[in-house]
PDB file of C-alpha atoms in Angstrom:
ATOM      1  CA  MET A   1      34.660 -24.492 -15.202  1.00 67.00           C
ATOM      2  CA  LEU A   2      33.227 -26.826 -12.560  1.00 71.00           C
ATOM      3  CA  ARG A   3      36.038 -25.898 -10.183  1.00 74.00           C
ATOM      4  CA  ASN A   4      35.318 -22.191 -10.582  1.00 72.00           C
ATOM      5  CA  LEU A   5      31.602 -22.838 -10.181  1.00 73.00           C
ATOM      6  CA  ALA A   6      32.175 -24.795  -6.966  1.00 72.00           C
ATOM      7  CA  GLN A   7      34.219 -21.917  -5.553  1.00 74.00           C
ATOM      8  CA  LEU A   8      31.287 -19.490  -5.824  1.00 74.00           C
ATOM      9  CA  PHE A   9      30.069 -20.656  -2.401  1.00 76.00           C
ATOM     10  CA  ARG A  10      33.327 -19.417  -0.889  1.00 78.00           C
ATOM     11  CA  TYR A  11      32.503 -15.911  -2.124  1.00 77.00           C
ATOM     12  CA  ARG A  12      29.062 -15.742  -0.488  1.00 79.00           C
ATOM     13  CA  GLY A  13      30.289 -13.079   1.943  1.00 83.00           C
ATOM     14  CA  LEU A  14      31.631 -10.955  -0.908  1.00 81.00           C
ATOM     15  CA  ILE A  15      28.395 -11.403  -2.859  1.00 83.00           C
ATOM     16  CA  GLN A  16      26.361 -10.331   0.159  1.00 85.00           C
ATOM     17  CA  SER A  17      28.521  -7.237   0.666  1.00 86.00           C
ATOM     18  CA  LEU A  18      28.303  -6.243  -3.005  1.00 85.00           C
ATOM     19  CA  VAL A  19      24.524  -6.729  -3.071  1.00 86.00           C
ATOM     20  CA  ALA A  20      24.201  -4.476  -0.017  1.00 83.00           C
ATOM     21  CA  ARG A  21      26.479  -1.910  -1.682  1.00 81.00           C
ATOM     22  CA  GLU A  22      24.415  -2.060  -4.878  1.00 80.00           C
ATOM     23  CA  LEU A  23      21.172  -1.476  -2.979  1.00 76.00           C
ATOM     24  CA  LYS A  24      22.639   1.411  -0.999  1.00 75.00           C
ATOM     25  CA  ALA A  25      24.138   3.007  -4.131  1.00 75.00           C
ATOM     26  CA  ARG A  26      20.808   2.866  -5.944  1.00 72.00           C
ATOM     27  CA  TYR A  27      19.158   5.196  -3.429  1.00 68.00           C
ATOM     28  CA  ARG A  28      22.190   7.189  -2.295  1.00 65.00           C
ATOM     29  CA  GLY A  29      21.236  10.832  -1.878  1.00 60.00           C
ATOM     30  CA  SER A  30      17.511  10.000  -1.847  1.00 61.00           C
ATOM     31  CA  VAL A  31      15.395  11.369   1.002  1.00 57.00           C
ATOM     32  CA  LEU A  32      13.142   8.299   1.198  1.00 60.00           C
ATOM     33  CA  GLY A  33      15.925   5.805   0.523  1.00 59.00           C
ATOM     34  CA  PHE A  34      14.797   2.157   0.653  1.00 60.00           C
ATOM     35  CA  PHE A  35      11.165   3.229   0.980  1.00 66.00           C
ATOM     36  CA  TRP A  36      11.248   3.727  -2.795  1.00 63.00           C
ATOM     37  CA  SER A  37      11.402  -0.062  -3.086  1.00 67.00           C
ATOM     38  CA  PHE A  38       7.843  -0.081  -1.710  1.00 68.00           C
ATOM     39  CA  ILE A  39       6.646   3.208  -3.194  1.00 70.00           C
ATOM     40  CA  ASN A  40       7.628   2.416  -6.806  1.00 72.00           C
ATOM     41  CA  PRO A  41       5.522  -0.767  -7.156  1.00 71.00           C
ATOM     42  CA  LEU A  42       2.680   0.911  -5.252  1.00 73.00           C
ATOM     43  CA  LEU A  43       2.674   3.891  -7.618  1.00 75.00           C
ATOM     44  CA  LEU A  44       2.938   1.548 -10.593  1.00 72.00           C
ATOM     45  CA  LEU A  45      -0.129  -0.408  -9.517  1.00 72.00           C
ATOM     46  CA  LEU A  46      -2.079   2.784  -8.759  1.00 75.00           C
ATOM     47  CA  VAL A  47      -1.231   4.166 -12.213  1.00 76.00           C
ATOM     48  CA  TYR A  48      -2.404   0.956 -13.886  1.00 70.00           C
ATOM     49  CA  SER A  49      -5.596   0.995 -11.849  1.00 68.00           C
ATOM     50  CA  PHE A  50      -6.335   4.599 -12.808  1.00 71.00           C
ATOM     51  CA  VAL A  51      -5.522   4.167 -16.505  1.00 68.00           C
ATOM     52  CA  PHE A  52      -7.532   1.007 -17.039  1.00 65.00           C
ATOM     53  CA  THR A  53     -10.440   2.127 -14.843  1.00 64.00           C
ATOM     54  CA  PHE A  54     -10.960   5.735 -15.950  1.00 62.00           C
ATOM     55  CA  VAL A  55      -8.890   6.411 -19.088  1.00 59.00           C
ATOM     56  CA  MET A  56      -9.011   3.191 -21.109  1.00 58.00           C
ATOM     57  CA  LYS A  57     -12.379   1.651 -20.402  1.00 57.00           C
ATOM     58  CA  ALA A  58     -12.109  -1.007 -23.054  1.00 52.00           C
ATOM     59  CA  ALA A  59     -13.943  -4.169 -22.179  1.00 52.00           C
ATOM     60  CA  HIS A  60     -11.763  -6.933 -20.821  1.00 63.00           C
ATOM     61  CA  ASP A  61     -12.414 -10.592 -20.343  1.00 66.00           C
ATOM     62  CA  PRO A  62     -14.259 -10.875 -17.002  1.00 74.00           C
ATOM     63  CA  ARG A  63     -11.807 -13.616 -16.040  1.00 76.00           C
ATOM     64  CA  ILE A  64      -8.998 -11.032 -15.762  1.00 80.00           C
ATOM     65  CA  GLU A  65     -10.812  -8.412 -13.709  1.00 81.00           C
ATOM     66  CA  PRO A  66      -9.508  -6.314 -12.027  1.00 82.00           C
ATOM     67  CA  TYR A  67      -7.259  -5.951 -15.048  1.00 81.00           C
ATOM     68  CA  ALA A  68      -4.621  -3.747 -13.385  1.00 80.00           C
ATOM     69  CA  LEU A  69      -4.052  -6.385 -10.715  1.00 85.00           C
ATOM     70  CA  PHE A  70      -3.850  -9.149 -13.313  1.00 87.00           C
ATOM     71  CA  MET A  71      -1.224  -7.198 -15.244  1.00 85.00           C
ATOM     72  CA  PHE A  72       0.759  -6.361 -12.118  1.00 86.00           C
ATOM     73  CA  CYS A  73       1.099 -10.076 -11.260  1.00 89.00           C
ATOM     74  CA  GLY A  74       3.148 -10.463 -14.434  1.00 89.00           C
ATOM     75  CA  ILE A  75       4.900  -7.110 -14.611  1.00 89.00           C
ATOM     76  CA  LEU A  76       6.466  -7.393 -11.152  1.00 90.00           C
ATOM     77  CA  PRO A  77       8.521 -10.527 -11.980  1.00 93.00           C
ATOM     78  CA  TRP A  78       9.135  -9.226 -15.506  1.00 93.00           C
ATOM     79  CA  THR A  79      10.727  -6.086 -14.053  1.00 91.00           C
ATOM     80  CA  TRP A  80      13.129  -8.264 -12.075  1.00 93.00           C
ATOM     81  CA  PHE A  81      13.991 -10.250 -15.205  1.00 95.00           C
ATOM     82  CA  SER A  82      14.345  -7.375 -17.681  1.00 91.00           C
ATOM     83  CA  SER A  83      16.224  -5.076 -15.289  1.00 91.00           C
ATOM     84  CA  SER A  84      18.687  -7.852 -14.478  1.00 93.00           C
ATOM     85  CA  LEU A  85      19.404  -8.511 -18.150  1.00 95.00           C
ATOM     86  CA  ALA A  86      19.696  -4.827 -19.065  1.00 92.00           C
ATOM     87  CA  GLU A  87      22.061  -4.064 -16.183  1.00 91.00           C
ATOM     88  CA  SER A  88      24.108  -7.251 -16.563  1.00 91.00           C
ATOM     89  CA  ALA A  89      24.896  -6.381 -20.180  1.00 89.00           C
ATOM     90  CA  GLY A  90      27.193  -3.572 -19.038  1.00 85.00           C
ATOM     91  CA  VAL A  91      28.161  -4.684 -15.560  1.00 87.00           C
ATOM     92  CA  LEU A  92      31.642  -5.944 -16.498  1.00 86.00           C
ATOM     93  CA  ILE A  93      32.413  -2.743 -18.380  1.00 85.00           C
ATOM     94  CA  SER A  94      31.342  -0.527 -15.486  1.00 80.00           C
ATOM     95  CA  GLY A  95      33.177  -2.785 -13.035  1.00 74.00           C
ATOM     96  CA  GLY A  96      36.386  -2.891 -15.038  1.00 70.00           C
ATOM     97  CA  ASN A  97      38.480  -1.709 -12.096  1.00 75.00           C
ATOM     98  CA  LEU A  98      37.402  -4.795 -10.142  1.00 72.00           C
ATOM     99  CA  ILE A  99      37.834  -7.484 -12.773  1.00 74.00           C
ATOM    100  CA  LYS A 100      41.359  -6.292 -13.543  1.00 71.00           C
ATOM    101  CA  LYS A 101      42.346  -7.527 -10.102  1.00 68.00           C
ATOM    102  CA  VAL A 102      43.826 -10.997 -10.378  1.00 62.00           C
ATOM    103  CA  LEU A 103      41.911 -12.656  -7.527  1.00 71.00           C
ATOM    104  CA  PHE A 104      38.519 -11.094  -8.172  1.00 76.00           C
ATOM    105  CA  PRO A 105      35.943 -13.563  -9.630  1.00 83.00           C
ATOM    106  CA  ALA A 106      34.276 -11.594 -12.441  1.00 84.00           C
ATOM    107  CA  GLU A 107      31.126 -13.745 -12.466  1.00 87.00           C
ATOM    108  CA  ILE A 108      30.154 -12.231  -9.140  1.00 89.00           C
ATOM    109  CA  LEU A 109      29.200  -8.937 -10.812  1.00 90.00           C
ATOM    110  CA  PRO A 110      26.268 -10.261 -12.925  1.00 92.00           C
ATOM    111  CA  ILE A 111      25.228 -12.480 -10.009  1.00 92.00           C
ATOM    112  CA  VAL A 112      25.096  -9.446  -7.717  1.00 92.00           C
ATOM    113  CA  THR A 113      23.011  -7.570 -10.292  1.00 93.00           C
ATOM    114  CA  VAL A 114      20.450 -10.374 -10.481  1.00 94.00           C
ATOM    115  CA  LEU A 115      20.255 -10.776  -6.695  1.00 93.00           C
ATOM    116  CA  ALA A 116      19.862  -7.019  -6.116  1.00 91.00           C
ATOM    117  CA  ASN A 117      16.936  -6.901  -8.534  1.00 91.00           C
ATOM    118  CA  MET A 118      15.475 -10.003  -6.898  1.00 93.00           C
ATOM    119  CA  ILE A 119      15.439  -8.179  -3.563  1.00 90.00           C
ATOM    120  CA  HIS A 120      13.522  -5.318  -5.198  1.00 87.00           C
ATOM    121  CA  PHE A 121      11.079  -7.942  -6.478  1.00 91.00           C
ATOM    122  CA  PHE A 122      10.638  -9.272  -2.938  1.00 91.00           C
ATOM    123  CA  LEU A 123      10.103  -5.748  -1.587  1.00 86.00           C
ATOM    124  CA  GLY A 124       7.317  -5.247  -4.125  1.00 85.00           C
ATOM    125  CA  LEU A 125       5.488  -8.426  -3.071  1.00 89.00           C
ATOM    126  CA  PRO A 126       3.892  -6.895   0.078  1.00 87.00           C
ATOM    127  CA  ILE A 127       2.283  -4.240  -2.135  1.00 84.00           C
ATOM    128  CA  LEU A 128       0.935  -6.943  -4.440  1.00 87.00           C
ATOM    129  CA  ALA A 129      -0.243  -9.016  -1.477  1.00 87.00           C
ATOM    130  CA  GLY A 130      -2.082  -6.033  -0.016  1.00 86.00           C
ATOM    131  CA  PHE A 131      -4.032  -5.461  -3.231  1.00 84.00           C
ATOM    132  CA  LEU A 132      -4.752  -9.175  -3.594  1.00 87.00           C
ATOM    133  CA  ILE A 133      -6.346  -9.075  -0.153  1.00 87.00           C
ATOM    134  CA  TYR A 134      -8.158  -5.822  -0.971  1.00 85.00           C
ATOM    135  CA  TYR A 135      -9.723  -7.365  -4.080  1.00 82.00           C
ATOM    136  CA  HIS A 136     -10.512 -10.601  -2.201  1.00 82.00           C
ATOM    137  CA  ARG A 137      -8.483 -12.790  -4.527  1.00 81.00           C
ATOM    138  CA  PRO A 138      -8.407 -16.399  -3.274  1.00 77.00           C
ATOM    139  CA  LEU A 139      -4.952 -17.436  -2.062  1.00 81.00           C
ATOM    140  CA  HIS A 140      -4.468 -21.116  -1.229  1.00 83.00           C
ATOM    141  CA  ALA A 141      -1.603 -22.477   0.833  1.00 84.00           C
ATOM    142  CA  SER A 142      -1.068 -25.386  -1.554  1.00 83.00           C
ATOM    143  CA  GLU A 143      -0.589 -22.965  -4.459  1.00 84.00           C
ATOM    144  CA  LEU A 144       1.525 -20.495  -2.473  1.00 87.00           C
ATOM    145  CA  ALA A 145       3.838 -23.403  -1.614  1.00 89.00           C
ATOM    146  CA  ILE A 146       4.795 -23.488  -5.308  1.00 92.00           C
ATOM    147  CA  PHE A 147       5.736 -19.792  -5.282  1.00 93.00           C
ATOM    148  CA  PRO A 148       9.336 -20.332  -4.029  1.00 94.00           C
ATOM    149  CA  LEU A 149       9.823 -22.881  -6.814  1.00 95.00           C
ATOM    150  CA  VAL A 150       8.774 -20.312  -9.446  1.00 95.00           C
ATOM    151  CA  VAL A 151      11.174 -17.764  -7.965  1.00 96.00           C
ATOM    152  CA  LEU A 152      13.992 -20.328  -7.958  1.00 96.00           C
ATOM    153  CA  VAL A 153      13.392 -21.250 -11.603  1.00 96.00           C
ATOM    154  CA  GLN A 154      13.350 -17.566 -12.582  1.00 97.00           C
ATOM    155  CA  LEU A 155      16.538 -16.953 -10.599  1.00 96.00           C
ATOM    156  CA  VAL A 156      18.445 -19.760 -12.337  1.00 96.00           C
ATOM    157  CA  LEU A 157      17.136 -18.763 -15.781  1.00 96.00           C
ATOM    158  CA  THR A 158      17.972 -15.087 -15.221  1.00 96.00           C
ATOM    159  CA  LEU A 159      21.477 -15.952 -14.023  1.00 95.00           C
ATOM    160  CA  GLY A 160      22.083 -17.953 -17.204  1.00 95.00           C
ATOM    161  CA  PHE A 161      21.025 -15.075 -19.455  1.00 95.00           C
ATOM    162  CA  SER A 162      22.934 -12.512 -17.373  1.00 95.00           C
ATOM    163  CA  LEU A 163      26.209 -14.437 -17.494  1.00 94.00           C
ATOM    164  CA  ILE A 164      26.026 -14.780 -21.277  1.00 94.00           C
ATOM    165  CA  LEU A 165      25.094 -11.138 -21.835  1.00 94.00           C
ATOM    166  CA  ALA A 166      27.765  -9.862 -19.455  1.00 92.00           C
ATOM    167  CA  ALA A 167      30.462 -11.894 -21.181  1.00 91.00           C
ATOM    168  CA  LEU A 168      29.449 -11.126 -24.754  1.00 91.00           C
ATOM    169  CA  THR A 169      28.859  -7.400 -24.258  1.00 90.00           C
ATOM    170  CA  VAL A 170      32.506  -6.933 -23.280  1.00 88.00           C
ATOM    171  CA  HIS A 171      33.416  -7.870 -26.865  1.00 86.00           C
ATOM    172  CA  PHE A 172      30.301  -6.642 -28.677  1.00 85.00           C
ATOM    173  CA  ARG A 173      29.110  -3.325 -27.220  1.00 83.00           C
ATOM    174  CA  ASP A 174      26.172  -3.192 -29.653  1.00 84.00           C
ATOM    175  CA  ILE A 175      24.444  -5.884 -27.602  1.00 88.00           C
ATOM    176  CA  ARG A 176      23.241  -3.278 -25.085  1.00 85.00           C
ATOM    177  CA  ASP A 177      21.342  -1.341 -27.765  1.00 84.00           C
ATOM    178  CA  ILE A 178      19.982  -4.496 -29.360  1.00 90.00           C
ATOM    179  CA  LEU A 179      18.912  -5.814 -25.977  1.00 92.00           C
ATOM    180  CA  SER A 180      16.754  -2.790 -25.146  1.00 86.00           C
ATOM    181  CA  ASN A 181      14.707  -3.349 -28.296  1.00 89.00           C
ATOM    182  CA  LEU A 182      14.668  -7.107 -27.859  1.00 92.00           C
ATOM    183  CA  LEU A 183      13.301  -6.789 -24.322  1.00 91.00           C
ATOM    184  CA  THR A 184      10.455  -4.616 -25.617  1.00 88.00           C
ATOM    185  CA  PHE A 185       9.569  -7.265 -28.201  1.00 90.00           C
ATOM    186  CA  TRP A 186       9.964  -9.989 -25.558  1.00 92.00           C
ATOM    187  CA  PHE A 187       7.573  -8.184 -23.218  1.00 90.00           C
ATOM    188  CA  PHE A 188       4.781  -8.026 -25.790  1.00 87.00           C
ATOM    189  CA  SER A 189       5.465 -11.643 -26.747  1.00 88.00           C
ATOM    190  CA  THR A 190       4.734 -12.727 -23.189  1.00 90.00           C
ATOM    191  CA  PRO A 191       1.182 -13.073 -21.771  1.00 89.00           C
ATOM    192  CA  ILE A 192       1.520 -10.251 -19.250  1.00 87.00           C
ATOM    193  CA  ILE A 193      -0.803  -7.561 -20.593  1.00 83.00           C
ATOM    194  CA  TYR A 194      -3.094 -10.182 -22.126  1.00 83.00           C
ATOM    195  CA  PRO A 195      -4.196 -13.614 -20.823  1.00 85.00           C
ATOM    196  CA  TYR A 196      -2.654 -16.798 -22.137  1.00 83.00           C
ATOM    197  CA  PHE A 197      -6.069 -18.101 -23.172  1.00 79.00           C
ATOM    198  CA  LEU A 198      -6.584 -15.173 -25.561  1.00 75.00           C
ATOM    199  CA  PHE A 199      -5.506 -17.288 -28.511  1.00 70.00           C
ATOM    200  CA  GLU A 200      -7.810 -20.200 -27.806  1.00 64.00           C
ATOM    201  CA  ASP A 201     -10.682 -20.722 -30.222  1.00 55.00           C
ATOM    202  CA  PRO A 202     -13.873 -20.088 -28.200  1.00 54.00           C
ATOM    203  CA  LEU A 203     -15.881 -22.358 -30.529  1.00 51.00           C
ATOM    204  CA  HIS A 204     -13.279 -25.123 -30.567  1.00 50.00           C
ATOM    205  CA  PRO A 205     -11.249 -24.968 -27.335  1.00 52.00           C
ATOM    206  CA  GLU A 206      -9.289 -28.063 -28.307  1.00 52.00           C
ATOM    207  CA  GLN A 207      -7.923 -26.238 -31.343  1.00 52.00           C
ATOM    208  CA  VAL A 208      -5.167 -23.817 -30.350  1.00 57.00           C
ATOM    209  CA  VAL A 209      -4.001 -21.333 -32.944  1.00 63.00           C
ATOM    210  CA  TRP A 210      -0.334 -21.085 -33.880  1.00 64.00           C
ATOM    211  CA  GLN A 211       0.209 -18.043 -31.649  1.00 67.00           C
ATOM    212  CA  ALA A 212      -0.437 -20.168 -28.588  1.00 68.00           C
ATOM    213  CA  GLU A 213       2.113 -22.714 -29.754  1.00 72.00           C
ATOM    214  CA  ALA A 214       4.624 -19.921 -30.374  1.00 75.00           C
ATOM    215  CA  LEU A 215       4.079 -18.632 -26.831  1.00 80.00           C
ATOM    216  CA  LYS A 216       5.281 -21.960 -25.464  1.00 82.00           C
ATOM    217  CA  LEU A 217       8.707 -21.327 -26.982  1.00 86.00           C
ATOM    218  CA  ASN A 218       9.041 -18.196 -24.843  1.00 91.00           C
ATOM    219  CA  PRO A 219      10.585 -19.263 -21.516  1.00 92.00           C
ATOM    220  CA  PHE A 220       9.105 -16.341 -19.602  1.00 93.00           C
ATOM    221  CA  THR A 221       5.610 -17.345 -20.750  1.00 92.00           C
ATOM    222  CA  HIS A 222       5.677 -20.288 -18.370  1.00 92.00           C
ATOM    223  CA  LEU A 223       6.891 -18.131 -15.489  1.00 94.00           C
ATOM    224  CA  ALA A 224       4.260 -15.435 -16.097  1.00 93.00           C
ATOM    225  CA  ILE A 225       1.402 -17.932 -16.381  1.00 93.00           C
ATOM    226  CA  THR A 226       2.470 -19.754 -13.218  1.00 93.00           C
ATOM    227  CA  TYR A 227       2.666 -16.495 -11.257  1.00 94.00           C
ATOM    228  CA  GLN A 228      -0.818 -15.597 -12.508  1.00 92.00           C
ATOM    229  CA  GLU A 229      -2.243 -19.014 -11.635  1.00 91.00           C
ATOM    230  CA  ILE A 230      -0.823 -18.822  -8.111  1.00 91.00           C
ATOM    231  CA  LEU A 231      -1.675 -15.207  -7.335  1.00 90.00           C
ATOM    232  CA  PHE A 232      -4.636 -14.272  -9.510  1.00 89.00           C
ATOM    233  CA  PHE A 233      -6.659 -17.080 -11.056  1.00 86.00           C
ATOM    234  CA  GLU A 234      -8.785 -19.497  -9.093  1.00 82.00           C
ATOM    235  CA  GLY A 235      -8.200 -23.210  -9.326  1.00 73.00           C
ATOM    236  CA  PRO A 236      -5.110 -25.406  -9.360  1.00 75.00           C
ATOM    237  CA  VAL A 237      -1.786 -24.494 -10.921  1.00 79.00           C
ATOM    238  CA  GLY A 238      -2.260 -26.260 -14.226  1.00 79.00           C
ATOM    239  CA  HIS A 239       1.004 -24.974 -15.659  1.00 84.00           C
ATOM    240  CA  LEU A 240       3.153 -26.814 -13.106  1.00 87.00           C
ATOM    241  CA  LYS A 241       4.455 -29.423 -15.563  1.00 89.00           C
ATOM    242  CA  TRP A 242       5.689 -26.666 -17.868  1.00 90.00           C
ATOM    243  CA  LEU A 243       7.372 -24.965 -14.914  1.00 92.00           C
ATOM    244  CA  LEU A 244       9.201 -28.160 -13.962  1.00 93.00           C
ATOM    245  CA  LEU A 245      10.349 -28.623 -17.555  1.00 94.00           C
ATOM    246  CA  LEU A 246      11.531 -25.008 -17.657  1.00 94.00           C
ATOM    247  CA  GLY A 247      13.346 -25.594 -14.359  1.00 94.00           C
ATOM    248  CA  ALA A 248      15.335 -28.463 -15.843  1.00 95.00           C
ATOM    249  CA  ILE A 249      16.104 -26.434 -18.975  1.00 95.00           C
ATOM    250  CA  SER A 250      17.120 -23.443 -16.836  1.00 95.00           C
ATOM    251  CA  VAL A 251      19.736 -25.490 -14.953  1.00 95.00           C
ATOM    252  CA  VAL A 252      21.250 -26.656 -18.234  1.00 95.00           C
ATOM    253  CA  PHE A 253      21.100 -23.102 -19.610  1.00 95.00           C
ATOM    254  CA  PHE A 254      22.786 -21.723 -16.490  1.00 94.00           C
ATOM    255  CA  LEU A 255      25.636 -24.215 -16.873  1.00 93.00           C
ATOM    256  CA  PHE A 256      25.932 -23.260 -20.532  1.00 94.00           C
ATOM    257  CA  GLY A 257      25.966 -19.571 -19.608  1.00 93.00           C
ATOM    258  CA  TYR A 258      28.656 -20.153 -17.011  1.00 91.00           C
ATOM    259  CA  TRP A 259      30.673 -22.157 -19.559  1.00 92.00           C
ATOM    260  CA  VAL A 260      30.517 -19.249 -22.034  1.00 91.00           C
ATOM    261  CA  PHE A 261      31.511 -16.828 -19.286  1.00 90.00           C
ATOM    262  CA  ASP A 262      34.383 -19.046 -18.163  1.00 87.00           C
ATOM    263  CA  ARG A 263      35.719 -19.428 -21.713  1.00 88.00           C
ATOM    264  CA  LEU A 264      35.848 -15.647 -22.184  1.00 87.00           C
ATOM    265  CA  ARG A 265      37.072 -14.825 -18.676  1.00 82.00           C
ATOM    266  CA  ASP A 266      40.728 -14.278 -19.628  1.00 80.00           C
ATOM    267  CA  THR A 267      39.831 -11.644 -22.241  1.00 80.00           C
ATOM    268  CA  PHE A 268      37.780  -9.365 -19.970  1.00 75.00           C
ATOM    269  CA  ALA A 269      40.681  -7.364 -18.499  1.00 66.00           C
ATOM    270  CA  GLU A 270      42.009  -6.557 -21.966  1.00 71.00           C
ATOM    271  CA  GLU A 271      38.653  -5.391 -23.371  1.00 65.00           C
ATOM    272  CA  VAL A 272      37.381  -3.213 -20.529  1.00 61.00           C
TER     273      VAL A 272
END
């Protein structure tokens, strides 16, 4: 396993070519092409702004105003994460003609899927940055310096999940249908459309209800909160210790995911 993992660096050129092919294929035949990578997040943010300003005027905590911008800070990285998992679940099946070739490293396919969605995440960041400036949200260099670390932790965690899902779905096709429902549940179990401090007792802040403790078991909770603390909330990034812990766990989980993938590698050509 470690030998195969070490050889991934040798395939960096192939990974780059496949990522470029994936991005081109996504918008093949489209008039606007890659501009959709900017237009889609822009339209998404405009829709949220319209809905929560004119349609649903429910009162929100003043600490998360403007609400649409707060929500977008979490939904943008969540889209990268959920899309990567959903696409990785079937990537070996759709790429069966490639993995049947003796010298082709099958793990490249889920890696390419994750990296392609990461690039879409990066292309959506200028839209988010523009609205952060428009709403005069304070951005501090010391906090922005942590941003690459959050992205790296999410990348490693997403790769671990994608490798496991890609390998298991080859043998259990039902995983794709289960995953779509699981991701919906996962989304609402993550503080993206609501703030993490929602479950704190306003009369006794030191007493946190069980929902808050349950949120800590959700790995994406710590990513979402850190993104929000860097991009939206004022003050220091208080969730940094949780991010570092998640980073260490993500490395172990990635190695476990690669181990699972490597153990099942020889069965892929027969099943697809």
